[in-house]
Amino acid sequence: MIQLAQFFSFVLYRFPPGLLAWCGNRMGDLVYYVFPFRRKSIMENLQKGLGLKPEEAARMAHANYRHYGNSLLETIQSLSWTEADYKKIRFIGKEHIQPLLDKGEGAFLLCCHFGSWEVGAAGLVANGIPLDIVVKRATSPRFENFLTWFRRKKGLGLIVETGTAKDILRALSKGQFVGFMLDQFMGPPVGIPVSFMGREAGTPAAVALLTEKRAYPVFPAYSRRSPEHGLTLVIEPALQYPLLSASKDERIYAKTQLYNETIERIVRTAPEQWLWLHRRWKPFRGKPKWQLASLGFLLLLSGCVSAPRMADMIELPPEPEIAVPNFEKMDRVVISEYGSDKMIAGKDSAPKAANKKALKKTKEKPISMYSAGSLPFDIGEQTVLKLRWMMIPAGNATLEVKDGPEVQGRPTFELSGHARTNSVVDRIYRVDNRSVSLVDKQALIPYRFELTMDETHQNKFTRVKFDHVNKVIHYQAERKSTKWGDQKEDRKDEAKPFVKDLFTALFFVRTLDYQLNRTESFYLYENGKTFEVRLTPVANEFMNVEVGAFQCWKIKVELALNNVLSPTGDIFMWLSDDSKQYIVKFDAKIKIGSLNGELISIRDKNE
């Protein structure tokens, strides 16, 4: 195999970049159409990870096969490259690690199977970065021999993943950078179930564990191909951890979750260049070596911000199609003070236009349409609230804003949240829940909501699709519970105008214009039912919490949920009276006792 690769490398070395790319694309076409190796798996992964429709997944899969063709030819051609050839590759971000190089100190590189990863790793070595990579052994001995020969030929040090932590720490102490590929499935006992693209994914805990032993920084590093620049090497600034728990187990989970979120962000920049043929979301059966003592319950309005999907136990019916409003054709979309089913629209759109007299009679007001920069939150924001249940520290709830995929041409935010109970509350009732909402960036209406619950007495996965055009909500859920019994639902409900899901509501309340004693309201869909939420500012108070001091609106919240957060007394929340309108505090009397939370961490979009 080595001699054959060297022969083809000799031939390909004389190919200009354009011809090499053309050959790589044709190779991808051939495999996609004639030898569709794992095509079904790739399309399923694209639909799971990116929420693509079948036809969109097919187009992306085709581009993905072309990427594999290009990567293979680049790797073979690079066998003949000299150091000068490698230095022609565009390199961004070396300045982030240059101080460490100057001092002869090492660090971790967070890598993934993105772009032309073998050529990228060799390119780092050619640019003066001493690099060891942690590798799995290939199942084919011949292929394993080839990869080992190729990597060592390019100056890479190899640490087999079955080796000891001492080998890795020894390399770091000698000033080596150590690269880890964390984007492939790993089950128990050394993998842990954290979220990747909104679904449970067994992920190696190695980097998180090693950073517990030695506080070396972790730099995301990858390669990416573009028509303008060809292959580009990228090293990003060192990752900054959110506020971490005093519990080692919780820190391991939080760090590994951050690594997955970083890889997800990288993949979304050019999704066709990732290794979609790998079964990233295999069922995680068994228990990890590190049992999570997790974070819990949830904020008001967010229901249970949910957990990893138990894919081996729960599988929902096919995802329903929805229609998306064409806001560009609408002159104005309006909603009454308490919610109306009437819209004022242009002549080319439905429903038909209402006249001005009808508008005046119903006291309708236009739905807010937001432009870039006009919202109190943006991509990259993360807030953390410390939760208390019955005055007992219960854990934290993390809320984050990410860039979501387009839904039928409409740009979206991906609003994600995670809540886990800590080790004390775990003994009473464990909660490890996660949610993801895809929300229109301008109209702030949800298109898709997923809630995954992993609790002491139940595992449940819920998917809600909002069809605002046809006024239909598709609700699909399945529960596995030894205490309350198994349950499946696949139903349609009426969609009230501009209805929100529980998690979108947490962000929507920050956009409203509050005035003392004036009530704001909107519709909320939760657990198969629609409620009206009424928010009334009753005071303007100064609040001093862990993250700082805020002048706040104290807002009385009126709603009637039908889960463990069902109110049994008054509910109040405090929003900062500034342009951000952060949720600074909440206090609720609910079915299972009292629940309150305080803001303890803010990461703004620019941090």
PDB file of N, CA, C and O in Angstrom, residues 364-412:
ATOM      1  N   GLU A 364     -55.568  45.920  17.907  1.00  0.00           N
ATOM      2  CA  GLU A 364     -54.431  45.066  17.616  1.00  0.00           C
ATOM      3  C   GLU A 364     -53.159  45.881  17.483  1.00  0.00           C
ATOM      4  O   GLU A 364     -53.181  47.044  17.107  1.00  0.00           O
ATOM      5  N   LYS A 365     -52.029  45.259  17.801  1.00  0.00           N
ATOM      6  CA  LYS A 365     -50.738  45.922  17.664  1.00  0.00           C
ATOM      7  C   LYS A 365     -49.829  45.053  16.821  1.00  0.00           C
ATOM      8  O   LYS A 365     -49.967  43.829  16.810  1.00  0.00           O
ATOM      9  N   PRO A 366     -48.894  45.638  16.070  1.00  0.00           N
ATOM     10  CA  PRO A 366     -48.061  44.827  15.170  1.00  0.00           C
ATOM     11  C   PRO A 366     -47.107  43.927  15.938  1.00  0.00           C
ATOM     12  O   PRO A 366     -46.606  44.303  16.997  1.00  0.00           O
ATOM     13  N   ILE A 367     -46.880  42.742  15.394  1.00  0.00           N
ATOM     14  CA  ILE A 367     -45.857  41.860  15.970  1.00  0.00           C
ATOM     15  C   ILE A 367     -44.493  42.505  15.747  1.00  0.00           C
ATOM     16  O   ILE A 367     -44.262  43.160  14.728  1.00  0.00           O
ATOM     17  N   SER A 368     -43.624  42.373  16.715  1.00  0.00           N
ATOM     18  CA  SER A 368     -42.296  42.973  16.586  1.00  0.00           C
ATOM     19  C   SER A 368     -41.467  42.198  15.572  1.00  0.00           C
ATOM     20  O   SER A 368     -41.424  40.978  15.605  1.00  0.00           O
ATOM     21  N   MET A 369     -40.818  42.896  14.665  1.00  0.00           N
ATOM     22  CA  MET A 369     -39.861  42.288  13.739  1.00  0.00           C
ATOM     23  C   MET A 369     -38.503  42.915  14.052  1.00  0.00           C
ATOM     24  O   MET A 369     -38.342  44.125  14.003  1.00  0.00           O
ATOM     25  N   TYR A 370     -37.544  42.071  14.411  1.00  0.00           N
ATOM     26  CA  TYR A 370     -36.275  42.565  14.919  1.00  0.00           C
ATOM     27  C   TYR A 370     -35.212  42.531  13.842  1.00  0.00           C
ATOM     28  O   TYR A 370     -35.177  41.645  12.991  1.00  0.00           O
ATOM     29  N   SER A 371     -34.315  43.497  13.894  1.00  0.00           N
ATOM     30  CA  SER A 371     -33.167  43.520  12.989  1.00  0.00           C
ATOM     31  C   SER A 371     -31.911  43.249  13.794  1.00  0.00           C
ATOM     32  O   SER A 371     -31.934  43.251  15.025  1.00  0.00           O
ATOM     33  N   ALA A 372     -30.806  43.021  13.077  1.00  0.00           N
ATOM     34  CA  ALA A 372     -29.543  42.714  13.761  1.00  0.00           C
ATOM     35  C   ALA A 372     -29.181  43.838  14.720  1.00  0.00           C
ATOM     36  O   ALA A 372     -29.199  45.011  14.369  1.00  0.00           O
ATOM     37  N   GLY A 373     -28.871  43.467  15.940  1.00  0.00           N
ATOM     38  CA  GLY A 373     -28.461  44.438  16.929  1.00  0.00           C
ATOM     39  C   GLY A 373     -29.583  45.015  17.763  1.00  0.00           C
ATOM     40  O   GLY A 373     -29.341  45.702  18.746  1.00  0.00           O
ATOM     41  N   SER A 374     -30.855  44.774  17.379  1.00  0.00           N
ATOM     42  CA  SER A 374     -31.964  45.360  18.124  1.00  0.00           C
ATOM     43  C   SER A 374     -32.448  44.464  19.258  1.00  0.00           C
ATOM     44  O   SER A 374     -33.240  44.895  20.086  1.00  0.00           O
ATOM     45  N   LEU A 375     -31.998  43.236  19.298  1.00  0.00           N
ATOM     46  CA  LEU A 375     -32.422  42.313  20.350  1.00  0.00           C
ATOM     47  C   LEU A 375     -31.527  42.452  21.583  1.00  0.00           C
ATOM     48  O   LEU A 375     -30.360  42.829  21.469  1.00  0.00           O
ATOM     49  N   PRO A 376     -32.054  42.104  22.761  1.00  0.00           N
ATOM     50  CA  PRO A 376     -31.215  42.169  23.965  1.00  0.00           C
ATOM     51  C   PRO A 376     -30.227  41.019  24.074  1.00  0.00           C
ATOM     52  O   PRO A 376     -29.411  40.994  24.991  1.00  0.00           O
ATOM     53  N   PHE A 377     -30.308  40.040  23.196  1.00  0.00           N
ATOM     54  CA  PHE A 377     -29.373  38.916  23.208  1.00  0.00           C
ATOM     55  C   PHE A 377     -28.883  38.666  21.796  1.00  0.00           C
ATOM     56  O   PHE A 377     -29.489  39.116  20.819  1.00  0.00           O
ATOM     57  N   ASP A 378     -27.768  37.943  21.674  1.00  0.00           N
ATOM     58  CA  ASP A 378     -27.216  37.628  20.354  1.00  0.00           C
ATOM     59  C   ASP A 378     -26.422  36.336  20.449  1.00  0.00           C
ATOM     60  O   ASP A 378     -26.192  35.804  21.543  1.00  0.00           O
ATOM     61  N   ILE A 379     -25.987  35.849  19.299  1.00  0.00           N
ATOM     62  CA  ILE A 379     -25.234  34.598  19.222  1.00  0.00           C
ATOM     63  C   ILE A 379     -23.979  34.698  20.099  1.00  0.00           C
ATOM     64  O   ILE A 379     -23.237  35.666  20.024  1.00  0.00           O
ATOM     65  N   GLY A 380     -23.774  33.687  20.927  1.00  0.00           N
ATOM     66  CA  GLY A 380     -22.617  33.661  21.808  1.00  0.00           C
ATOM     67  C   GLY A 380     -22.934  33.976  23.255  1.00  0.00           C
ATOM     68  O   GLY A 380     -22.119  33.720  24.135  1.00  0.00           O
ATOM     69  N   GLU A 381     -24.127  34.517  23.511  1.00  0.00           N
ATOM     70  CA  GLU A 381     -24.474  34.829  24.901  1.00  0.00           C
ATOM     71  C   GLU A 381     -24.728  33.544  25.684  1.00  0.00           C
ATOM     72  O   GLU A 381     -25.342  32.608  25.192  1.00  0.00           O
ATOM     73  N   GLN A 382     -24.257  33.518  26.912  1.00  0.00           N
ATOM     74  CA  GLN A 382     -24.526  32.403  27.821  1.00  0.00           C
ATOM     75  C   GLN A 382     -24.747  32.967  29.228  1.00  0.00           C
ATOM     76  O   GLN A 382     -23.967  33.777  29.700  1.00  0.00           O
ATOM     77  N   THR A 383     -25.838  32.561  29.845  1.00  0.00           N
ATOM     78  CA  THR A 383     -26.108  32.955  31.225  1.00  0.00           C
ATOM     79  C   THR A 383     -26.313  31.705  32.066  1.00  0.00           C
ATOM     80  O   THR A 383     -26.822  30.700  31.583  1.00  0.00           O
ATOM     81  N   VAL A 384     -25.886  31.788  33.324  1.00  0.00           N
ATOM     82  CA  VAL A 384     -26.023  30.659  34.243  1.00  0.00           C
ATOM     83  C   VAL A 384     -26.740  31.156  35.496  1.00  0.00           C
ATOM     84  O   VAL A 384     -26.388  32.203  36.051  1.00  0.00           O
ATOM     85  N   LEU A 385     -27.751  30.413  35.923  1.00  0.00           N
ATOM     86  CA  LEU A 385     -28.465  30.728  37.153  1.00  0.00           C
ATOM     87  C   LEU A 385     -28.274  29.614  38.163  1.00  0.00           C
ATOM     88  O   LEU A 385     -28.349  28.431  37.814  1.00  0.00           O
ATOM     89  N   LYS A 386     -28.004  30.010  39.391  1.00  0.00           N
ATOM     90  CA  LYS A 386     -27.906  29.042  40.481  1.00  0.00           C
ATOM     91  C   LYS A 386     -29.306  28.792  41.015  1.00  0.00           C
ATOM     92  O   LYS A 386     -30.052  29.726  41.315  1.00  0.00           O
ATOM     93  N   LEU A 387     -29.685  27.505  41.127  1.00  0.00           N
ATOM     94  CA  LEU A 387     -31.034  27.138  41.536  1.00  0.00           C
ATOM     95  C   LEU A 387     -31.060  26.654  42.978  1.00  0.00           C
ATOM     96  O   LEU A 387     -30.136  25.982  43.430  1.00  0.00           O
ATOM     97  N   ARG A 388     -32.136  26.977  43.666  1.00  0.00           N
ATOM     98  CA  ARG A 388     -32.377  26.464  45.013  1.00  0.00           C
ATOM     99  C   ARG A 388     -33.780  25.888  45.065  1.00  0.00           C
ATOM    100  O   ARG A 388     -34.722  26.491  44.564  1.00  0.00           O
ATOM    101  N   TRP A 389     -33.883  24.731  45.678  1.00  0.00           N
ATOM    102  CA  TRP A 389     -35.170  24.075  45.873  1.00  0.00           C
ATOM    103  C   TRP A 389     -35.361  23.869  47.371  1.00  0.00           C
ATOM    104  O   TRP A 389     -34.529  23.249  48.025  1.00  0.00           O
ATOM    105  N   MET A 390     -36.472  24.430  47.895  1.00  0.00           N
ATOM    106  CA  MET A 390     -36.742  24.335  49.336  1.00  0.00           C
ATOM    107  C   MET A 390     -35.529  24.839  50.137  1.00  0.00           C
ATOM    108  O   MET A 390     -35.134  24.262  51.144  1.00  0.00           O
ATOM    109  N   MET A 391     -34.872  25.905  49.613  1.00  0.00           N
ATOM    110  CA  MET A 391     -33.697  26.526  50.235  1.00  0.00           C
ATOM    111  C   MET A 391     -32.445  25.647  50.179  1.00  0.00           C
ATOM    112  O   MET A 391     -31.414  25.978  50.745  1.00  0.00           O
ATOM    113  N   ILE A 392     -32.511  24.517  49.479  1.00  0.00           N
ATOM    114  CA  ILE A 392     -31.348  23.638  49.312  1.00  0.00           C
ATOM    115  C   ILE A 392     -30.700  23.954  47.964  1.00  0.00           C
ATOM    116  O   ILE A 392     -31.401  24.012  46.946  1.00  0.00           O
ATOM    117  N   PRO A 393     -29.379  24.178  47.898  1.00  0.00           N
ATOM    118  CA  PRO A 393     -28.733  24.360  46.590  1.00  0.00           C
ATOM    119  C   PRO A 393     -29.041  23.167  45.680  1.00  0.00           C
ATOM    120  O   PRO A 393     -28.758  22.024  46.030  1.00  0.00           O
ATOM    121  N   ALA A 394     -29.660  23.440  44.528  1.00  0.00           N
ATOM    122  CA  ALA A 394     -30.135  22.347  43.665  1.00  0.00           C
ATOM    123  C   ALA A 394     -29.266  22.142  42.443  1.00  0.00           C
ATOM    124  O   ALA A 394     -29.316  21.091  41.822  1.00  0.00           O
ATOM    125  N   GLY A 395     -28.469  23.141  42.062  1.00  0.00           N
ATOM    126  CA  GLY A 395     -27.647  23.004  40.864  1.00  0.00           C
ATOM    127  C   GLY A 395     -27.672  24.283  40.059  1.00  0.00           C
ATOM    128  O   GLY A 395     -27.939  25.364  40.598  1.00  0.00           O
ATOM    129  N   ASN A 396     -27.410  24.191  38.777  1.00  0.00           N
ATOM    130  CA  ASN A 396     -27.383  25.357  37.896  1.00  0.00           C
ATOM    131  C   ASN A 396     -28.229  25.105  36.660  1.00  0.00           C
ATOM    132  O   ASN A 396     -28.459  23.961  36.268  1.00  0.00           O
ATOM    133  N   ALA A 397     -28.673  26.194  36.044  1.00  0.00           N
ATOM    134  CA  ALA A 397     -29.329  26.128  34.742  1.00  0.00           C
ATOM    135  C   ALA A 397     -28.566  27.048  33.795  1.00  0.00           C
ATOM    136  O   ALA A 397     -28.317  28.211  34.121  1.00  0.00           O
ATOM    137  N   THR A 398     -28.179  26.516  32.650  1.00  0.00           N
ATOM    138  CA  THR A 398     -27.385  27.267  31.674  1.00  0.00           C
ATOM    139  C   THR A 398     -28.221  27.534  30.434  1.00  0.00           C
ATOM    140  O   THR A 398     -28.812  26.614  29.856  1.00  0.00           O
ATOM    141  N   LEU A 399     -28.277  28.788  30.010  1.00  0.00           N
ATOM    142  CA  LEU A 399     -29.035  29.204  28.830  1.00  0.00           C
ATOM    143  C   LEU A 399     -28.056  29.790  27.820  1.00  0.00           C
ATOM    144  O   LEU A 399     -27.202  30.607  28.176  1.00  0.00           O
ATOM    145  N   GLU A 400     -28.191  29.388  26.553  1.00  0.00           N
ATOM    146  CA  GLU A 400     -27.199  29.817  25.566  1.00  0.00           C
ATOM    147  C   GLU A 400     -27.862  30.119  24.236  1.00  0.00           C
ATOM    148  O   GLU A 400     -28.850  29.481  23.845  1.00  0.00           O
ATOM    149  N   VAL A 401     -27.298  31.095  23.518  1.00  0.00           N
ATOM    150  CA  VAL A 401     -27.791  31.494  22.198  1.00  0.00           C
ATOM    151  C   VAL A 401     -26.752  31.096  21.157  1.00  0.00           C
ATOM    152  O   VAL A 401     -25.594  31.501  21.240  1.00  0.00           O
ATOM    153  N   LYS A 402     -27.196  30.294  20.169  1.00  0.00           N
ATOM    154  CA  LYS A 402     -26.303  29.868  19.092  1.00  0.00           C
ATOM    155  C   LYS A 402     -26.940  30.226  17.747  1.00  0.00           C
ATOM    156  O   LYS A 402     -28.119  30.555  17.664  1.00  0.00           O
ATOM    157  N   ASP A 403     -26.137  30.135  16.696  1.00  0.00           N
ATOM    158  CA  ASP A 403     -26.643  30.362  15.342  1.00  0.00           C
ATOM    159  C   ASP A 403     -27.301  29.078  14.860  1.00  0.00           C
ATOM    160  O   ASP A 403     -26.670  28.025  14.836  1.00  0.00           O
ATOM    161  N   GLY A 404     -28.571  29.147  14.483  1.00  0.00           N
ATOM    162  CA  GLY A 404     -29.286  27.956  14.052  1.00  0.00           C
ATOM    163  C   GLY A 404     -29.304  27.806  12.542  1.00  0.00           C
ATOM    164  O   GLY A 404     -28.952  28.732  11.806  1.00  0.00           O
ATOM    165  N   PRO A 405     -29.731  26.645  12.039  1.00  0.00           N
ATOM    166  CA  PRO A 405     -29.844  26.433  10.597  1.00  0.00           C
ATOM    167  C   PRO A 405     -31.043  27.191  10.034  1.00  0.00           C
ATOM    168  O   PRO A 405     -31.981  27.537  10.768  1.00  0.00           O
ATOM    169  N   GLU A 406     -31.019  27.463   8.748  1.00  0.00           N
ATOM    170  CA  GLU A 406     -32.179  28.093   8.118  1.00  0.00           C
ATOM    171  C   GLU A 406     -33.351  27.120   8.084  1.00  0.00           C
ATOM    172  O   GLU A 406     -33.169  25.917   7.876  1.00  0.00           O
ATOM    173  N   VAL A 407     -34.551  27.634   8.266  1.00  0.00           N
ATOM    174  CA  VAL A 407     -35.774  26.849   8.140  1.00  0.00           C
ATOM    175  C   VAL A 407     -36.553  27.427   6.963  1.00  0.00           C
ATOM    176  O   VAL A 407     -37.113  28.518   7.049  1.00  0.00           O
ATOM    177  N   GLN A 408     -36.505  26.720   5.841  1.00  0.00           N
ATOM    178  CA  GLN A 408     -37.155  27.161   4.610  1.00  0.00           C
ATOM    179  C   GLN A 408     -36.763  28.601   4.256  1.00  0.00           C
ATOM    180  O   GLN A 408     -37.607  29.441   3.932  1.00  0.00           O
ATOM    181  N   GLY A 409     -35.483  28.870   4.368  1.00  0.00           N
ATOM    182  CA  GLY A 409     -34.960  30.182   3.995  1.00  0.00           C
ATOM    183  C   GLY A 409     -34.977  31.213   5.097  1.00  0.00           C
ATOM    184  O   GLY A 409     -34.422  32.299   4.929  1.00  0.00           O
ATOM    185  N   ARG A 410     -35.591  30.900   6.232  1.00  0.00           N
ATOM    186  CA  ARG A 410     -35.649  31.849   7.342  1.00  0.00           C
ATOM    187  C   ARG A 410     -34.486  31.604   8.302  1.00  0.00           C
ATOM    188  O   ARG A 410     -34.288  30.484   8.776  1.00  0.00           O
ATOM    189  N   PRO A 411     -33.684  32.636   8.620  1.00  0.00           N
ATOM    190  CA  PRO A 411     -32.588  32.449   9.580  1.00  0.00           C
ATOM    191  C   PRO A 411     -33.138  32.238  10.988  1.00  0.00           C
ATOM    192  O   PRO A 411     -34.154  32.829  11.367  1.00  0.00           O
ATOM    193  N   THR A 412     -32.458  31.409  11.771  1.00  0.00           N
ATOM    194  CA  THR A 412     -32.943  31.107  13.116  1.00  0.00           C
ATOM    195  C   THR A 412     -31.836  31.234  14.156  1.00  0.00           C
ATOM    196  O   THR A 412     -30.648  31.125  13.851  1.00  0.00           O
TER     197      THR A 412
END
